[in-house]
Amino acid sequence: MAAEPPGFHIDGRAELALVDRVLDELDRLWIRAPGVPADDRTLFTLALSEVATNIAQHSRSIDVTMSVDVRASDGALHAEVVDSAEPATIDWDGVVMPEQASENGRGLALAQAALDEFSHSATARGNTWGLVRRLQAHPNDPSI
């Protein structure tokens, strides 16, 4: 029987404290999946942090929740973030890095640049964000 791939699930109110919990769990995940290259860890963490932070910062209601599922398997890092916020409308062709002096507007562009796959779907109940970062070199490590 194959072992469950290392990962975690967190849910709660969409606030910055939840983002901090997600980042703490990522730190613990890297201990359980030591074969993940440092560059992949860094870029995946950046992307997930940007997406979760955007949700927390743009939620206009204390009733907005966020659920984060992360796993390291099949030579890739995967995350699914589901929120109960109003459906986001995104012009993916318009997602670009803003001018250097700009203080915001980088989140989706950074996440898109750091990931191999980045998806979003919206329904009347909220948004689902899919993040995938393929590992640079698939190590012979059964923990990922």
JSON list of C-alpha atoms in Angstrom, two decimals:
[
{"chain": "A", "resi": 1, "resn": "MET", "atom": "CA", "xyz": [0.00, 0.00, 0.00]},
{"chain": "A", "resi": 2, "resn": "ALA", "atom": "CA", "xyz": [1.45, 3.37, -1.02]},
{"chain": "A", "resi": 3, "resn": "ALA", "atom": "CA", "xyz": [1.98, 5.94, 1.67]},
{"chain": "A", "resi": 4, "resn": "GLU", "atom": "CA", "xyz": [-0.17, 9.04, 1.67]},
{"chain": "A", "resi": 5, "resn": "PRO", "atom": "CA", "xyz": [1.75, 11.92, 0.05]},
{"chain": "A", "resi": 6, "resn": "PRO", "atom": "CA", "xyz": [2.86, 14.55, 2.55]},
{"chain": "A", "resi": 7, "resn": "GLY", "atom": "CA", "xyz": [0.54, 17.51, 2.77]},
{"chain": "A", "resi": 8, "resn": "PHE", "atom": "CA", "xyz": [-1.90, 19.40, 4.96]},
{"chain": "A", "resi": 9, "resn": "HIS", "atom": "CA", "xyz": [-5.35, 20.96, 5.16]},
{"chain": "A", "resi": 10, "resn": "ILE", "atom": "CA", "xyz": [-6.23, 24.20, 6.93]},
{"chain": "A", "resi": 11, "resn": "ASP", "atom": "CA", "xyz": [-9.45, 26.14, 6.95]},
{"chain": "A", "resi": 12, "resn": "GLY", "atom": "CA", "xyz": [-10.85, 29.12, 8.78]},
{"chain": "A", "resi": 13, "resn": "ARG", "atom": "CA", "xyz": [-11.77, 32.75, 8.40]},
{"chain": "A", "resi": 14, "resn": "ALA", "atom": "CA", "xyz": [-10.04, 34.45, 5.47]},
{"chain": "A", "resi": 15, "resn": "GLU", "atom": "CA", "xyz": [-7.66, 36.64, 7.43]},
{"chain": "A", "resi": 16, "resn": "LEU", "atom": "CA", "xyz": [-3.91, 37.19, 7.63]},
{"chain": "A", "resi": 17, "resn": "ALA", "atom": "CA", "xyz": [-3.62, 34.97, 10.71]},
{"chain": "A", "resi": 18, "resn": "LEU", "atom": "CA", "xyz": [-4.79, 32.05, 8.55]},
{"chain": "A", "resi": 19, "resn": "VAL", "atom": "CA", "xyz": [-2.15, 32.92, 5.95]},
{"chain": "A", "resi": 20, "resn": "ASP", "atom": "CA", "xyz": [0.47, 32.74, 8.72]},
{"chain": "A", "resi": 21, "resn": "ARG", "atom": "CA", "xyz": [-0.81, 29.27, 9.70]},
{"chain": "A", "resi": 22, "resn": "VAL", "atom": "CA", "xyz": [-0.53, 28.14, 6.07]},
{"chain": "A", "resi": 23, "resn": "LEU", "atom": "CA", "xyz": [3.07, 29.36, 5.88]},
{"chain": "A", "resi": 24, "resn": "ASP", "atom": "CA", "xyz": [3.91, 27.62, 9.17]},
{"chain": "A", "resi": 25, "resn": "GLU", "atom": "CA", "xyz": [2.46, 24.37, 7.81]},
{"chain": "A", "resi": 26, "resn": "LEU", "atom": "CA", "xyz": [4.53, 24.76, 4.63]},
{"chain": "A", "resi": 27, "resn": "ASP", "atom": "CA", "xyz": [7.65, 24.96, 6.80]},
{"chain": "A", "resi": 28, "resn": "ARG", "atom": "CA", "xyz": [6.62, 21.69, 8.47]},
{"chain": "A", "resi": 29, "resn": "LEU", "atom": "CA", "xyz": [5.86, 20.12, 5.08]},
{"chain": "A", "resi": 30, "resn": "TRP", "atom": "CA", "xyz": [9.40, 20.77, 3.86]},
{"chain": "A", "resi": 31, "resn": "ILE", "atom": "CA", "xyz": [10.67, 18.73, 6.82]},
{"chain": "A", "resi": 32, "resn": "ARG", "atom": "CA", "xyz": [8.42, 15.81, 5.81]},
{"chain": "A", "resi": 33, "resn": "ALA", "atom": "CA", "xyz": [9.36, 16.18, 2.11]},
{"chain": "A", "resi": 34, "resn": "PRO", "atom": "CA", "xyz": [13.10, 16.89, 2.20]},
{"chain": "A", "resi": 35, "resn": "GLY", "atom": "CA", "xyz": [13.57, 16.01, -1.47]},
{"chain": "A", "resi": 36, "resn": "VAL", "atom": "CA", "xyz": [11.80, 19.16, -2.67]},
{"chain": "A", "resi": 37, "resn": "PRO", "atom": "CA", "xyz": [14.48, 21.45, -4.16]},
{"chain": "A", "resi": 38, "resn": "ALA", "atom": "CA", "xyz": [14.96, 24.79, -2.41]},
{"chain": "A", "resi": 39, "resn": "ASP", "atom": "CA", "xyz": [14.03, 26.84, -5.49]},
{"chain": "A", "resi": 40, "resn": "ASP", "atom": "CA", "xyz": [10.74, 24.96, -5.84]},
{"chain": "A", "resi": 41, "resn": "ARG", "atom": "CA", "xyz": [9.98, 25.44, -2.14]},
{"chain": "A", "resi": 42, "resn": "THR", "atom": "CA", "xyz": [10.63, 29.16, -2.39]},
{"chain": "A", "resi": 43, "resn": "LEU", "atom": "CA", "xyz": [8.58, 29.75, -5.55]},
{"chain": "A", "resi": 44, "resn": "PHE", "atom": "CA", "xyz": [5.66, 27.58, -4.43]},
{"chain": "A", "resi": 45, "resn": "THR", "atom": "CA", "xyz": [5.62, 29.32, -1.04]},
{"chain": "A", "resi": 46, "resn": "LEU", "atom": "CA", "xyz": [5.65, 32.72, -2.75]},
{"chain": "A", "resi": 47, "resn": "ALA", "atom": "CA", "xyz": [2.75, 31.79, -5.03]},
{"chain": "A", "resi": 48, "resn": "LEU", "atom": "CA", "xyz": [0.60, 30.27, -2.28]},
{"chain": "A", "resi": 49, "resn": "SER", "atom": "CA", "xyz": [1.34, 33.20, 0.03]},
{"chain": "A", "resi": 50, "resn": "GLU", "atom": "CA", "xyz": [0.31, 35.71, -2.65]},
{"chain": "A", "resi": 51, "resn": "VAL", "atom": "CA", "xyz": [-2.96, 33.93, -3.44]},
{"chain": "A", "resi": 52, "resn": "ALA", "atom": "CA", "xyz": [-3.94, 33.42, 0.22]},
{"chain": "A", "resi": 53, "resn": "THR", "atom": "CA", "xyz": [-2.93, 36.97, 1.16]},
{"chain": "A", "resi": 54, "resn": "ASN", "atom": "CA", "xyz": [-4.97, 38.42, -1.71]},
{"chain": "A", "resi": 55, "resn": "ILE", "atom": "CA", "xyz": [-8.02, 36.49, -0.54]},
{"chain": "A", "resi": 56, "resn": "ALA", "atom": "CA", "xyz": [-7.55, 37.68, 3.04]},
{"chain": "A", "resi": 57, "resn": "GLN", "atom": "CA", "xyz": [-6.94, 41.30, 2.07]},
{"chain": "A", "resi": 58, "resn": "HIS", "atom": "CA", "xyz": [-9.76, 41.55, -0.47]},
{"chain": "A", "resi": 59, "resn": "SER", "atom": "CA", "xyz": [-12.42, 39.82, 1.63]},
{"chain": "A", "resi": 60, "resn": "ARG", "atom": "CA", "xyz": [-14.93, 42.43, 2.55]},
{"chain": "A", "resi": 61, "resn": "SER", "atom": "CA", "xyz": [-16.81, 40.34, 5.07]},
{"chain": "A", "resi": 62, "resn": "ILE", "atom": "CA", "xyz": [-15.82, 38.59, 8.26]},
{"chain": "A", "resi": 63, "resn": "ASP", "atom": "CA", "xyz": [-17.95, 35.69, 7.04]},
{"chain": "A", "resi": 64, "resn": "VAL", "atom": "CA", "xyz": [-15.52, 34.82, 4.21]},
{"chain": "A", "resi": 65, "resn": "THR", "atom": "CA", "xyz": [-13.78, 31.51, 4.78]},
{"chain": "A", "resi": 66, "resn": "MET", "atom": "CA", "xyz": [-10.76, 29.95, 3.14]},
{"chain": "A", "resi": 67, "resn": "SER", "atom": "CA", "xyz": [-9.77, 26.30, 2.84]},
{"chain": "A", "resi": 68, "resn": "VAL", "atom": "CA", "xyz": [-6.23, 25.34, 1.81]},
{"chain": "A", "resi": 69, "resn": "ASP", "atom": "CA", "xyz": [-5.17, 21.85, 0.75]},
{"chain": "A", "resi": 70, "resn": "VAL", "atom": "CA", "xyz": [-1.49, 21.26, -0.09]},
{"chain": "A", "resi": 71, "resn": "ARG", "atom": "CA", "xyz": [0.35, 18.10, -1.09]},
{"chain": "A", "resi": 72, "resn": "ALA", "atom": "CA", "xyz": [3.75, 17.14, -2.44]},
{"chain": "A", "resi": 73, "resn": "SER", "atom": "CA", "xyz": [3.51, 14.21, -4.84]},
{"chain": "A", "resi": 74, "resn": "ASP", "atom": "CA", "xyz": [4.16, 12.98, -8.37]},
{"chain": "A", "resi": 75, "resn": "GLY", "atom": "CA", "xyz": [7.16, 15.27, -8.77]},
{"chain": "A", "resi": 76, "resn": "ALA", "atom": "CA", "xyz": [5.05, 18.36, -8.12]},
{"chain": "A", "resi": 77, "resn": "LEU", "atom": "CA", "xyz": [3.66, 20.59, -5.42]},
{"chain": "A", "resi": 78, "resn": "HIS", "atom": "CA", "xyz": [-0.11, 21.08, -5.51]},
{"chain": "A", "resi": 79, "resn": "ALA", "atom": "CA", "xyz": [-2.43, 23.47, -3.70]},
{"chain": "A", "resi": 80, "resn": "GLU", "atom": "CA", "xyz": [-6.14, 24.07, -3.89]},
{"chain": "A", "resi": 81, "resn": "VAL", "atom": "CA", "xyz": [-7.45, 27.17, -2.19]},
{"chain": "A", "resi": 82, "resn": "VAL", "atom": "CA", "xyz": [-11.21, 27.56, -1.90]},
{"chain": "A", "resi": 83, "resn": "ASP", "atom": "CA", "xyz": [-12.79, 30.73, -0.60]},
{"chain": "A", "resi": 84, "resn": "SER", "atom": "CA", "xyz": [-16.37, 31.80, 0.03]},
{"chain": "A", "resi": 85, "resn": "ALA", "atom": "CA", "xyz": [-15.78, 35.34, -1.23]},
{"chain": "A", "resi": 86, "resn": "GLU", "atom": "CA", "xyz": [-17.71, 36.93, -4.05]},
{"chain": "A", "resi": 87, "resn": "PRO", "atom": "CA", "xyz": [-16.72, 35.40, -7.38]},
{"chain": "A", "resi": 88, "resn": "ALA", "atom": "CA", "xyz": [-13.55, 37.05, -8.64]},
{"chain": "A", "resi": 89, "resn": "THR", "atom": "CA", "xyz": [-13.47, 38.28, -12.21]},
{"chain": "A", "resi": 90, "resn": "ILE", "atom": "CA", "xyz": [-9.96, 37.99, -13.60]},
{"chain": "A", "resi": 91, "resn": "ASP", "atom": "CA", "xyz": [-8.69, 39.11, -16.97]},
{"chain": "A", "resi": 92, "resn": "TRP", "atom": "CA", "xyz": [-5.81, 36.61, -17.23]},
{"chain": "A", "resi": 93, "resn": "ASP", "atom": "CA", "xyz": [-4.49, 38.37, -20.34]},
{"chain": "A", "resi": 94, "resn": "GLY", "atom": "CA", "xyz": [-4.26, 41.54, -18.29]},
{"chain": "A", "resi": 95, "resn": "VAL", "atom": "CA", "xyz": [-2.31, 39.99, -15.41]},
{"chain": "A", "resi": 96, "resn": "VAL", "atom": "CA", "xyz": [1.09, 41.67, -15.71]},
{"chain": "A", "resi": 97, "resn": "MET", "atom": "CA", "xyz": [3.73, 42.88, -13.31]},
{"chain": "A", "resi": 98, "resn": "PRO", "atom": "CA", "xyz": [2.99, 46.52, -12.42]},
{"chain": "A", "resi": 99, "resn": "GLU", "atom": "CA", "xyz": [5.56, 49.28, -12.58]},
{"chain": "A", "resi": 100, "resn": "GLN", "atom": "CA", "xyz": [8.36, 49.05, -10.05]},
{"chain": "A", "resi": 101, "resn": "ALA", "atom": "CA", "xyz": [7.08, 52.03, -8.03]},
{"chain": "A", "resi": 102, "resn": "SER", "atom": "CA", "xyz": [3.62, 50.47, -7.62]},
{"chain": "A", "resi": 103, "resn": "GLU", "atom": "CA", "xyz": [2.88, 49.27, -4.09]},
{"chain": "A", "resi": 104, "resn": "ASN", "atom": "CA", "xyz": [0.30, 46.64, -5.04]},
{"chain": "A", "resi": 105, "resn": "GLY", "atom": "CA", "xyz": [-1.05, 44.60, -7.91]},
{"chain": "A", "resi": 106, "resn": "ARG", "atom": "CA", "xyz": [1.79, 42.06, -8.03]},
{"chain": "A", "resi": 107, "resn": "GLY", "atom": "CA", "xyz": [0.13, 39.07, -6.35]},
{"chain": "A", "resi": 108, "resn": "LEU", "atom": "CA", "xyz": [-1.40, 37.25, -9.30]},
{"chain": "A", "resi": 109, "resn": "ALA", "atom": "CA", "xyz": [1.49, 38.14, -11.62]},
{"chain": "A", "resi": 110, "resn": "LEU", "atom": "CA", "xyz": [4.03, 36.75, -9.13]},
{"chain": "A", "resi": 111, "resn": "ALA", "atom": "CA", "xyz": [2.00, 33.61, -8.56]},
{"chain": "A", "resi": 112, "resn": "GLN", "atom": "CA", "xyz": [1.56, 33.07, -12.29]},
{"chain": "A", "resi": 113, "resn": "ALA", "atom": "CA", "xyz": [5.31, 33.46, -12.88]},
{"chain": "A", "resi": 114, "resn": "ALA", "atom": "CA", "xyz": [6.22, 31.05, -10.05]},
{"chain": "A", "resi": 115, "resn": "LEU", "atom": "CA", "xyz": [3.85, 28.25, -11.08]},
{"chain": "A", "resi": 116, "resn": "ASP", "atom": "CA", "xyz": [3.62, 25.77, -13.92]},
{"chain": "A", "resi": 117, "resn": "GLU", "atom": "CA", "xyz": [-0.17, 25.70, -13.67]},
{"chain": "A", "resi": 118, "resn": "PHE", "atom": "CA", "xyz": [-2.40, 28.36, -12.13]},
{"chain": "A", "resi": 119, "resn": "SER", "atom": "CA", "xyz": [-6.16, 28.15, -12.45]},
{"chain": "A", "resi": 120, "resn": "HIS", "atom": "CA", "xyz": [-9.20, 29.91, -11.09]},
{"chain": "A", "resi": 121, "resn": "SER", "atom": "CA", "xyz": [-12.86, 29.07, -11.24]},
{"chain": "A", "resi": 122, "resn": "ALA", "atom": "CA", "xyz": [-15.76, 30.96, -9.69]},
{"chain": "A", "resi": 123, "resn": "THR", "atom": "CA", "xyz": [-19.27, 30.04, -8.73]},
{"chain": "A", "resi": 124, "resn": "ALA", "atom": "CA", "xyz": [-21.96, 31.82, -6.78]},
{"chain": "A", "resi": 125, "resn": "ARG", "atom": "CA", "xyz": [-20.48, 30.18, -3.65]},
{"chain": "A", "resi": 126, "resn": "GLY", "atom": "CA", "xyz": [-16.93, 31.49, -4.10]},
{"chain": "A", "resi": 127, "resn": "ASN", "atom": "CA", "xyz": [-13.64, 30.83, -5.84]},
{"chain": "A", "resi": 128, "resn": "THR", "atom": "CA", "xyz": [-11.33, 27.87, -6.33]},
{"chain": "A", "resi": 129, "resn": "TRP", "atom": "CA", "xyz": [-7.65, 28.50, -7.04]},
{"chain": "A", "resi": 130, "resn": "GLY", "atom": "CA", "xyz": [-5.43, 25.69, -8.32]},
{"chain": "A", "resi": 131, "resn": "LEU", "atom": "CA", "xyz": [-1.65, 25.93, -8.01]},
{"chain": "A", "resi": 132, "resn": "VAL", "atom": "CA", "xyz": [0.91, 23.47, -9.39]},
{"chain": "A", "resi": 133, "resn": "ARG", "atom": "CA", "xyz": [4.69, 23.74, -9.33]},
{"chain": "A", "resi": 134, "resn": "ARG", "atom": "CA", "xyz": [6.51, 20.86, -11.00]},
{"chain": "A", "resi": 135, "resn": "LEU", "atom": "CA", "xyz": [9.77, 19.98, -9.28]},
{"chain": "A", "resi": 136, "resn": "GLN", "atom": "CA", "xyz": [12.97, 20.89, -11.09]},
{"chain": "A", "resi": 137, "resn": "ALA", "atom": "CA", "xyz": [14.29, 17.35, -10.81]},
{"chain": "A", "resi": 138, "resn": "HIS", "atom": "CA", "xyz": [12.13, 14.54, -9.47]},
{"chain": "A", "resi": 139, "resn": "PRO", "atom": "CA", "xyz": [14.25, 13.08, -6.68]},
{"chain": "A", "resi": 140, "resn": "ASN", "atom": "CA", "xyz": [14.20, 9.40, -5.81]},
{"chain": "A", "resi": 141, "resn": "ASP", "atom": "CA", "xyz": [12.57, 10.24, -2.53]},
{"chain": "A", "resi": 142, "resn": "PRO", "atom": "CA", "xyz": [9.47, 8.29, -1.51]},
{"chain": "A", "resi": 143, "resn": "SER", "atom": "CA", "xyz": [8.40, 11.17, 0.74]},
{"chain": "A", "resi": 144, "resn": "ILE", "atom": "CA", "xyz": [7.25, 13.25, -2.25]}
]
